[in-house]
Amino acid sequence: MSGNFNFHHTNTALLSVKSVEAPVVVSSPEFDERLSPSLKRLRLSKGLLERVAGVSERRWWAPGTTFEDGAIEAGAKAMAEAGVEPSQIGLLINTSVTRRNLEPSVAVKIHHHLGLPSSALNFDLANACLGFVNGITMASNMIESGQIDYALIVAGEDSQGVQEATFGRLNREDSTRQDYLREFATLTLGSGAAAAVIGRAADHPGSHRILGGVSRAGTEHHELCVGSEGGMYTDTKGLLDGGLELVVTAWHEAQGNGWDWQGMDRYVTHQVSNSYTNAIIKAVDLDRERVPITFPRWGNVGPASLPMTLAQESKTLAPGDRVLCMGVGSGLNTTMMEIAW
C-alpha cells in the first residue's frame, strides 16, 4: 500500500529552538590541501567541494569539547529561552547520528548534565537526518495524550573523526576516482548542535503552534547512503534522484489531502548541497527567497542541520508566519511539518 502518513497536532507548540555552532572553522580549501596527494594522483581538480556542493566551510569542535557538550549547551539555552525549569521536563530525546559507543544511549549523559529529574524519560531516536523532526512529532503526541507537560529534543554532531578517517583512505596509493566519488558527501559534513523545547499550546498563548504534516517512506533506497564510525559511502546521483522523487510524491499527495504549502513564509529544509536544494526548489516550485541556505558555512550537520537553520530564522520570523520544515533522511524517508509562528 502506497501513500503518505498524515499527522495532526491540536495543542502542542514549539516554545524555543536554539543552536550552538562548533567553534573551529575548517574551509574547503583546507580540505583540498589535506587531499592534495590523491587529487593530484587521480587528476581531480581542487575546488570541487565549493563548485559542486556549494560548501565553503564547515565547523569542528574545539579540542576537549565533544558533540555531547554541544547538545548539553544547546539544551540549557533552549530551556532558558522557553522559561522551563529542568524539573519540568518529562521527556528528553537525543536525535544525534554521532555517538561514541553503542551503549549506553547518548541521552543519558545529556540528561545527567542538564539536571533533569529521574522521572524524565530519556532515550536516543535515530532516523538519519530526520531524527530531530521525528523527535518533535513523538514528543507532541505524548504531550497531547497528557503523559508529559514538556519535552526537550536535542542533537549534537561531530564530523571531524569520520572526515579524518576519510582523508587517510583517500590519500592511500590504491584509492580510485570511484572511492573519491563514493566518499565525497562525507567531506560536506559539519559539526554543531541544536535543541528545542515542546510544550502545551494552551499553556503558552502566542507560542509557535505545531500543526502537523506528512511523512513518506522510500525504503527501497536503503543502500544509497550508508554511514558508520569508519566512513560514509554515498551514491550521490541515486540519492538525489530517489530523494527528489520521494519529496515530490509526498508533496503532491499532501496538497490533495488538505495541506496548502505553496505560499509559506519560510521553507526550512535539511541542508545538504547546491544540487539538492536547487532540485527541490524547482521540483515543487518554491520561492527561492523564502528558502534560507546555511550549508555553505556549516556543511551538512545531520539532524541538527534543520533546527540550527530554524533557530537562525527565528530571529526574523513574525507572529502569524507559516513555516514548513522539510527533510529527507538516508533510508530513504521524508517528513514535512508545518509550524504556525
Short mmCIF file of C-alpha atoms in Angstrom, two decimals:
data_model
loop_
_atom_site.label_atom_id
_atom_site.label_comp_id
_atom_site.label_asym_id
_atom_site.label_seq_id
_atom_site.Cartn_x
_atom_site.Cartn_y
_atom_site.Cartn_z
CA MET A 1 0.00 0.00 0.00
CA SER A 2 1.44 3.35 -1.06
CA GLY A 3 0.74 6.77 0.43
CA ASN A 4 1.68 9.41 2.97
CA PHE A 5 1.44 9.13 6.73
CA ASN A 6 -0.54 12.18 7.88
CA PHE A 7 -0.21 13.56 11.42
CA HIS A 8 -2.04 16.44 13.11
CA HIS A 9 -1.43 18.22 16.41
CA THR A 10 -4.04 20.39 18.11
CA ASN A 11 -2.41 21.53 21.34
CA THR A 12 1.38 21.49 21.05
CA ALA A 13 3.83 24.32 20.48
CA LEU A 14 7.48 24.98 19.84
CA LEU A 15 8.46 27.11 22.83
CA SER A 16 12.09 27.61 21.82
CA VAL A 17 14.75 26.42 19.41
CA LYS A 18 18.43 27.18 19.95
CA SER A 19 21.68 26.24 18.27
CA VAL A 20 25.38 26.00 19.10
CA GLU A 21 27.99 26.43 16.37
CA ALA A 22 31.13 24.37 16.76
CA PRO A 23 33.90 27.00 17.02
CA VAL A 24 36.69 25.70 14.76
CA VAL A 25 36.15 26.81 11.15
CA VAL A 26 37.66 24.45 8.55
CA SER A 27 37.49 25.67 4.96
CA SER A 28 37.09 23.58 1.82
CA PRO A 29 40.46 24.82 0.51
CA GLU A 30 41.98 23.35 3.69
CA PHE A 31 40.31 20.03 2.83
CA ASP A 32 41.77 20.27 -0.67
CA GLU A 33 45.22 20.68 0.83
CA ARG A 34 44.72 17.64 3.06
CA LEU A 35 43.69 15.66 -0.02
CA SER A 36 46.23 17.14 -2.44
CA PRO A 37 48.21 13.86 -2.84
CA SER A 38 45.16 11.94 -4.04
CA LEU A 39 43.71 14.82 -6.06
CA LYS A 40 46.98 15.14 -7.95
CA ARG A 41 47.37 11.40 -8.48
CA LEU A 42 43.75 10.95 -9.62
CA ARG A 43 43.86 14.11 -11.76
CA LEU A 44 40.98 15.71 -9.92
CA SER A 45 40.84 19.48 -9.66
CA LYS A 46 40.71 21.36 -6.40
CA GLY A 47 37.61 23.35 -5.52
CA LEU A 48 35.05 20.59 -6.16
CA LEU A 49 33.52 20.96 -2.70
CA GLU A 50 32.75 24.61 -3.35
CA ARG A 51 31.82 24.34 -7.04
CA VAL A 52 29.75 21.16 -6.90
CA ALA A 53 28.39 21.01 -3.35
CA GLY A 54 28.49 24.72 -2.55
CA VAL A 55 30.18 24.06 0.81
CA SER A 56 32.81 26.71 1.53
CA GLU A 57 33.48 25.72 5.12
CA ARG A 58 32.28 23.58 7.99
CA ARG A 59 32.97 23.50 11.70
CA TRP A 60 34.69 21.14 14.14
CA TRP A 61 34.54 21.17 17.92
CA ALA A 62 37.48 22.62 19.86
CA PRO A 63 39.90 20.11 21.42
CA GLY A 64 38.48 18.83 24.67
CA THR A 65 34.89 19.61 23.64
CA THR A 66 32.50 16.89 22.44
CA PHE A 67 29.28 16.83 20.47
CA GLU A 68 27.57 15.87 23.75
CA ASP A 69 28.86 19.08 25.32
CA GLY A 70 27.33 20.98 22.41
CA ALA A 71 23.97 19.24 22.86
CA ILE A 72 24.05 19.97 26.61
CA GLU A 73 24.76 23.66 25.96
CA ALA A 74 22.00 23.88 23.35
CA GLY A 75 19.56 22.15 25.71
CA ALA A 76 20.32 24.56 28.55
CA LYS A 77 19.86 27.53 26.21
CA ALA A 78 16.55 26.18 24.90
CA MET A 79 15.14 25.64 28.40
CA ALA A 80 16.21 29.14 29.48
CA GLU A 81 14.64 30.68 26.37
CA ALA A 82 11.38 28.79 26.98
CA GLY A 83 11.31 29.68 30.68
CA VAL A 84 11.06 25.98 31.56
CA GLU A 85 12.94 24.55 34.53
CA PRO A 86 14.83 21.24 34.22
CA SER A 87 12.46 19.80 36.85
CA GLN A 88 9.53 20.34 34.45
CA ILE A 89 10.95 18.25 31.61
CA GLY A 90 9.16 14.92 31.27
CA LEU A 91 10.95 13.66 28.14
CA LEU A 92 14.41 14.03 26.64
CA ILE A 93 15.01 12.69 23.13
CA ASN A 94 18.52 12.75 21.70
CA THR A 95 18.43 12.54 17.90
CA SER A 96 22.17 12.67 17.14
CA VAL A 97 23.68 10.43 14.49
CA THR A 98 27.08 10.82 16.17
CA ARG A 99 27.77 8.52 19.10
CA ARG A 100 30.89 7.35 20.92
CA ASN A 101 29.62 3.87 21.75
CA LEU A 102 26.74 1.52 21.09
CA GLU A 103 25.55 1.75 24.68
CA PRO A 104 24.53 3.43 26.85
CA SER A 105 22.47 5.97 24.94
CA VAL A 106 23.86 9.43 24.25
CA ALA A 107 20.77 10.76 26.03
CA VAL A 108 21.88 9.58 29.48
CA LYS A 109 24.88 11.92 29.70
CA ILE A 110 22.80 14.85 28.46
CA HIS A 111 20.03 14.02 30.96
CA HIS A 112 22.57 13.91 33.80
CA HIS A 113 24.43 17.11 32.96
CA LEU A 114 21.24 19.11 32.45
CA GLY A 115 20.00 18.03 35.87
CA LEU A 116 16.76 16.57 34.57
CA PRO A 117 14.55 14.69 37.07
CA SER A 118 14.62 10.92 37.45
CA SER A 119 11.02 10.88 36.21
CA ALA A 120 12.07 12.24 32.79
CA LEU A 121 12.08 9.57 30.11
CA ASN A 122 15.31 9.73 28.12
CA PHE A 123 16.46 7.84 25.05
CA ASP A 124 18.01 8.12 21.60
CA LEU A 125 15.89 8.27 18.46
CA ALA A 126 17.84 7.52 15.29
CA ASN A 127 16.50 8.16 11.81
CA ALA A 128 19.46 9.71 10.00
CA CYS A 129 18.88 13.40 9.20
CA LEU A 130 15.15 13.23 10.04
CA GLY A 131 15.66 12.36 13.69
CA PHE A 132 15.02 15.83 15.11
CA VAL A 133 11.71 16.33 13.30
CA ASN A 134 10.64 12.79 14.25
CA GLY A 135 11.51 13.61 17.86
CA ILE A 136 9.24 16.67 17.78
CA THR A 137 6.38 14.54 16.44
CA MET A 138 6.83 11.88 19.13
CA ALA A 139 7.04 14.49 21.89
CA SER A 140 3.94 16.27 20.58
CA ASN A 141 1.97 13.02 20.71
CA MET A 142 2.99 12.41 24.32
CA ILE A 143 2.08 15.96 25.33
CA GLU A 144 -1.34 15.77 23.68
CA SER A 145 -2.02 12.40 25.32
CA GLY A 146 -1.38 14.00 28.72
CA GLN A 147 1.66 11.88 29.62
CA ILE A 148 4.09 14.81 29.90
CA ASP A 149 3.99 18.60 30.06
CA TYR A 150 7.31 19.46 28.43
CA ALA A 151 9.84 17.72 26.19
CA LEU A 152 13.40 18.59 25.23
CA ILE A 153 14.68 17.45 21.81
CA VAL A 154 18.45 17.67 21.19
CA ALA A 155 21.02 16.80 18.54
CA GLY A 156 24.79 17.16 18.61
CA GLU A 157 27.00 16.18 15.67
CA ASP A 158 30.76 15.79 15.20
CA SER A 159 32.13 15.31 11.70
CA GLN A 160 35.85 15.51 12.46
CA GLY A 161 36.52 11.85 13.21
CA VAL A 162 34.87 10.46 10.12
CA GLN A 163 36.49 13.14 7.93
CA GLU A 164 39.96 12.46 9.33
CA ALA A 165 39.45 8.76 8.56
CA THR A 166 38.29 9.66 5.03
CA PHE A 167 41.45 11.71 4.40
CA GLY A 168 43.51 8.67 5.32
CA ARG A 169 41.64 6.32 2.97
CA LEU A 170 41.55 8.70 0.01
CA ASN A 171 45.25 9.51 0.29
CA ARG A 172 46.26 5.84 0.05
CA GLU A 173 48.12 4.85 -3.10
CA ASP A 174 45.38 2.42 -4.12
CA SER A 175 42.42 4.81 -3.81
CA THR A 176 40.45 5.43 -7.00
CA ARG A 177 38.23 8.10 -8.52
CA GLN A 178 35.27 5.91 -7.64
CA ASP A 179 36.39 5.91 -4.00
CA TYR A 180 36.54 9.70 -4.05
CA LEU A 181 33.04 9.98 -5.50
CA ARG A 182 31.61 7.48 -3.01
CA GLU A 183 33.06 9.42 -0.08
CA PHE A 184 32.61 12.93 -1.46
CA ALA A 185 29.46 13.55 0.63
CA THR A 186 31.43 12.80 3.81
CA LEU A 187 33.56 15.86 3.11
CA THR A 188 30.46 18.09 3.16
CA LEU A 189 29.53 17.18 6.75
CA GLY A 190 29.80 19.64 9.62
CA SER A 191 29.62 19.80 13.41
CA GLY A 192 27.10 21.64 15.58
CA ALA A 193 24.20 21.21 17.98
CA ALA A 194 20.58 22.23 18.40
CA ALA A 195 17.78 21.85 20.94
CA ALA A 196 14.07 22.61 21.15
CA VAL A 197 11.52 22.68 23.95
CA ILE A 198 7.99 21.47 23.18
CA GLY A 199 5.01 22.23 25.41
CA ARG A 200 1.24 22.52 25.53
CA ALA A 201 -0.02 25.38 23.34
CA ALA A 202 -2.93 26.16 25.70
CA ASP A 203 -0.43 26.90 28.48
CA HIS A 204 1.61 29.27 26.30
CA PRO A 205 -0.58 31.75 24.39
CA GLY A 206 1.26 33.26 21.46
CA SER A 207 3.66 30.35 21.13
CA HIS A 208 4.57 28.69 17.84
CA ARG A 209 1.90 26.09 17.09
CA ILE A 210 2.97 22.72 15.67
CA LEU A 211 0.17 21.88 13.25
CA GLY A 212 1.33 18.56 11.80
CA GLY A 213 2.31 17.33 8.38
CA VAL A 214 3.19 14.22 6.43
CA SER A 215 5.86 11.54 6.26
CA ARG A 216 6.59 9.07 3.48
CA ALA A 217 8.96 6.12 3.18
CA GLY A 218 11.02 5.15 0.16
CA THR A 219 12.96 2.33 1.79
CA GLU A 220 13.76 0.64 -1.50
CA HIS A 221 16.63 3.15 -1.45
CA HIS A 222 18.12 1.94 1.84
CA GLU A 223 21.58 1.25 0.37
CA LEU A 224 22.18 4.61 -1.32
CA CYS A 225 23.81 6.26 1.69
CA VAL A 226 25.34 4.08 4.39
CA GLY A 227 27.35 5.53 7.26
CA SER A 228 29.33 4.06 10.14
CA GLU A 229 32.05 5.19 12.52
CA GLY A 230 34.62 4.49 9.83
CA GLY A 231 33.03 6.37 6.97
CA MET A 232 30.00 7.26 4.89
CA TYR A 233 29.50 5.86 1.41
CA THR A 234 27.02 7.54 -0.91
CA ASP A 235 25.60 7.03 -4.37
CA THR A 236 25.23 10.77 -4.85
CA LYS A 237 23.19 10.70 -8.06
CA GLY A 238 21.00 7.86 -6.86
CA LEU A 239 20.38 9.65 -3.57
CA LEU A 240 19.42 12.87 -5.34
CA ASP A 241 17.10 11.13 -7.80
CA GLY A 242 15.46 8.92 -5.16
CA GLY A 243 15.10 11.73 -2.65
CA LEU A 244 13.64 14.10 -5.21
CA GLU A 245 11.07 11.55 -6.35
CA LEU A 246 10.08 10.86 -2.75
CA VAL A 247 9.67 14.54 -1.85
CA VAL A 248 7.68 15.38 -4.96
CA THR A 249 5.32 12.43 -4.48
CA ALA A 250 4.78 13.28 -0.80
CA TRP A 251 4.29 16.98 -1.59
CA HIS A 252 1.60 16.46 -4.23
CA GLU A 253 -0.32 13.90 -2.19
CA ALA A 254 -0.21 16.26 0.81
CA GLN A 255 -1.81 19.03 -1.24
CA GLY A 256 -4.58 16.63 -2.18
CA ASN A 257 -5.12 15.80 1.50
CA GLY A 258 -5.75 19.38 2.55
CA TRP A 259 -2.26 20.71 3.25
CA ASP A 260 -1.67 24.01 1.41
CA TRP A 261 2.05 24.71 1.45
CA GLN A 262 2.53 26.71 -1.73
CA GLY A 263 2.58 30.11 -0.04
CA MET A 264 4.59 29.54 3.12
CA ASP A 265 6.59 32.41 4.59
CA ARG A 266 9.64 30.21 5.12
CA TYR A 267 10.74 26.76 3.92
CA VAL A 268 13.32 25.42 6.35
CA THR A 269 14.97 22.47 4.65
CA HIS A 270 17.59 19.95 5.68
CA GLN A 271 20.84 21.45 4.41
CA VAL A 272 22.80 19.23 2.03
CA SER A 273 24.21 20.88 -1.09
CA ASN A 274 23.59 23.17 -4.06
CA SER A 275 22.28 20.43 -6.32
CA TYR A 276 19.84 19.02 -3.75
CA THR A 277 18.46 22.42 -2.73
CA ASN A 278 18.10 23.66 -6.31
CA ALA A 279 16.36 20.45 -7.36
CA ILE A 280 13.80 20.65 -4.53
CA ILE A 281 13.09 24.34 -5.19
CA LYS A 282 12.49 23.67 -8.87
CA ALA A 283 10.53 20.42 -8.46
CA VAL A 284 7.83 21.81 -6.13
CA ASP A 285 8.07 25.43 -7.30
CA LEU A 286 9.23 27.07 -4.07
CA ASP A 287 10.01 30.77 -3.79
CA ARG A 288 13.80 30.74 -3.60
CA GLU A 289 13.81 33.91 -1.48
CA ARG A 290 11.91 32.02 1.24
CA VAL A 291 14.38 29.11 1.44
CA PRO A 292 17.22 30.01 3.84
CA ILE A 293 20.59 28.48 3.00
CA THR A 294 23.15 27.58 5.68
CA PHE A 295 25.15 24.69 4.18
CA PRO A 296 27.84 26.92 2.58
CA ARG A 297 29.23 27.80 6.04
CA TRP A 298 28.00 24.92 8.23
CA GLY A 299 28.02 22.00 5.82
CA ASN A 300 25.53 19.18 6.38
CA VAL A 301 25.14 18.93 10.18
CA GLY A 302 22.92 15.84 10.01
CA PRO A 303 19.73 16.01 12.12
CA ALA A 304 20.99 19.23 13.77
CA SER A 305 21.03 20.96 10.40
CA LEU A 306 17.31 21.77 10.13
CA PRO A 307 16.81 23.02 13.72
CA MET A 308 20.03 25.07 13.51
CA THR A 309 18.64 26.76 10.41
CA LEU A 310 15.26 27.24 12.11
CA ALA A 311 16.98 28.80 15.13
CA GLN A 312 18.73 31.25 12.82
CA GLU A 313 15.48 32.13 11.05
CA SER A 314 13.55 32.55 14.32
CA LYS A 315 15.18 35.96 14.72
CA THR A 316 13.34 37.30 11.66
CA LEU A 317 10.06 35.35 11.76
CA ALA A 318 6.97 37.30 12.83
CA PRO A 319 3.81 36.14 14.63
CA GLY A 320 1.46 34.60 12.10
CA ASP A 321 4.20 33.49 9.70
CA ARG A 322 3.81 29.99 8.34
CA VAL A 323 6.91 27.76 8.36
CA LEU A 324 7.36 24.41 6.64
CA CYS A 325 10.17 22.16 7.85
CA MET A 326 11.24 19.78 5.05
CA GLY A 327 13.75 16.97 5.34
CA VAL A 328 14.97 13.76 3.76
CA GLY A 329 16.89 11.13 5.70
CA SER A 330 19.02 8.28 4.42
CA GLY A 331 16.96 5.19 4.06
CA LEU A 332 15.02 6.98 2.42
CA ASN A 333 12.36 8.82 4.41
CA THR A 334 10.91 12.31 4.09
CA THR A 335 8.92 14.44 6.50
CA MET A 336 7.24 17.84 6.09
CA MET A 337 5.97 19.59 9.23
CA GLU A 338 4.11 22.90 9.43
CA ILE A 339 4.56 25.40 12.26
CA ALA A 340 2.35 28.48 12.69
CA TRP A 341 4.72 31.08 14.08
#
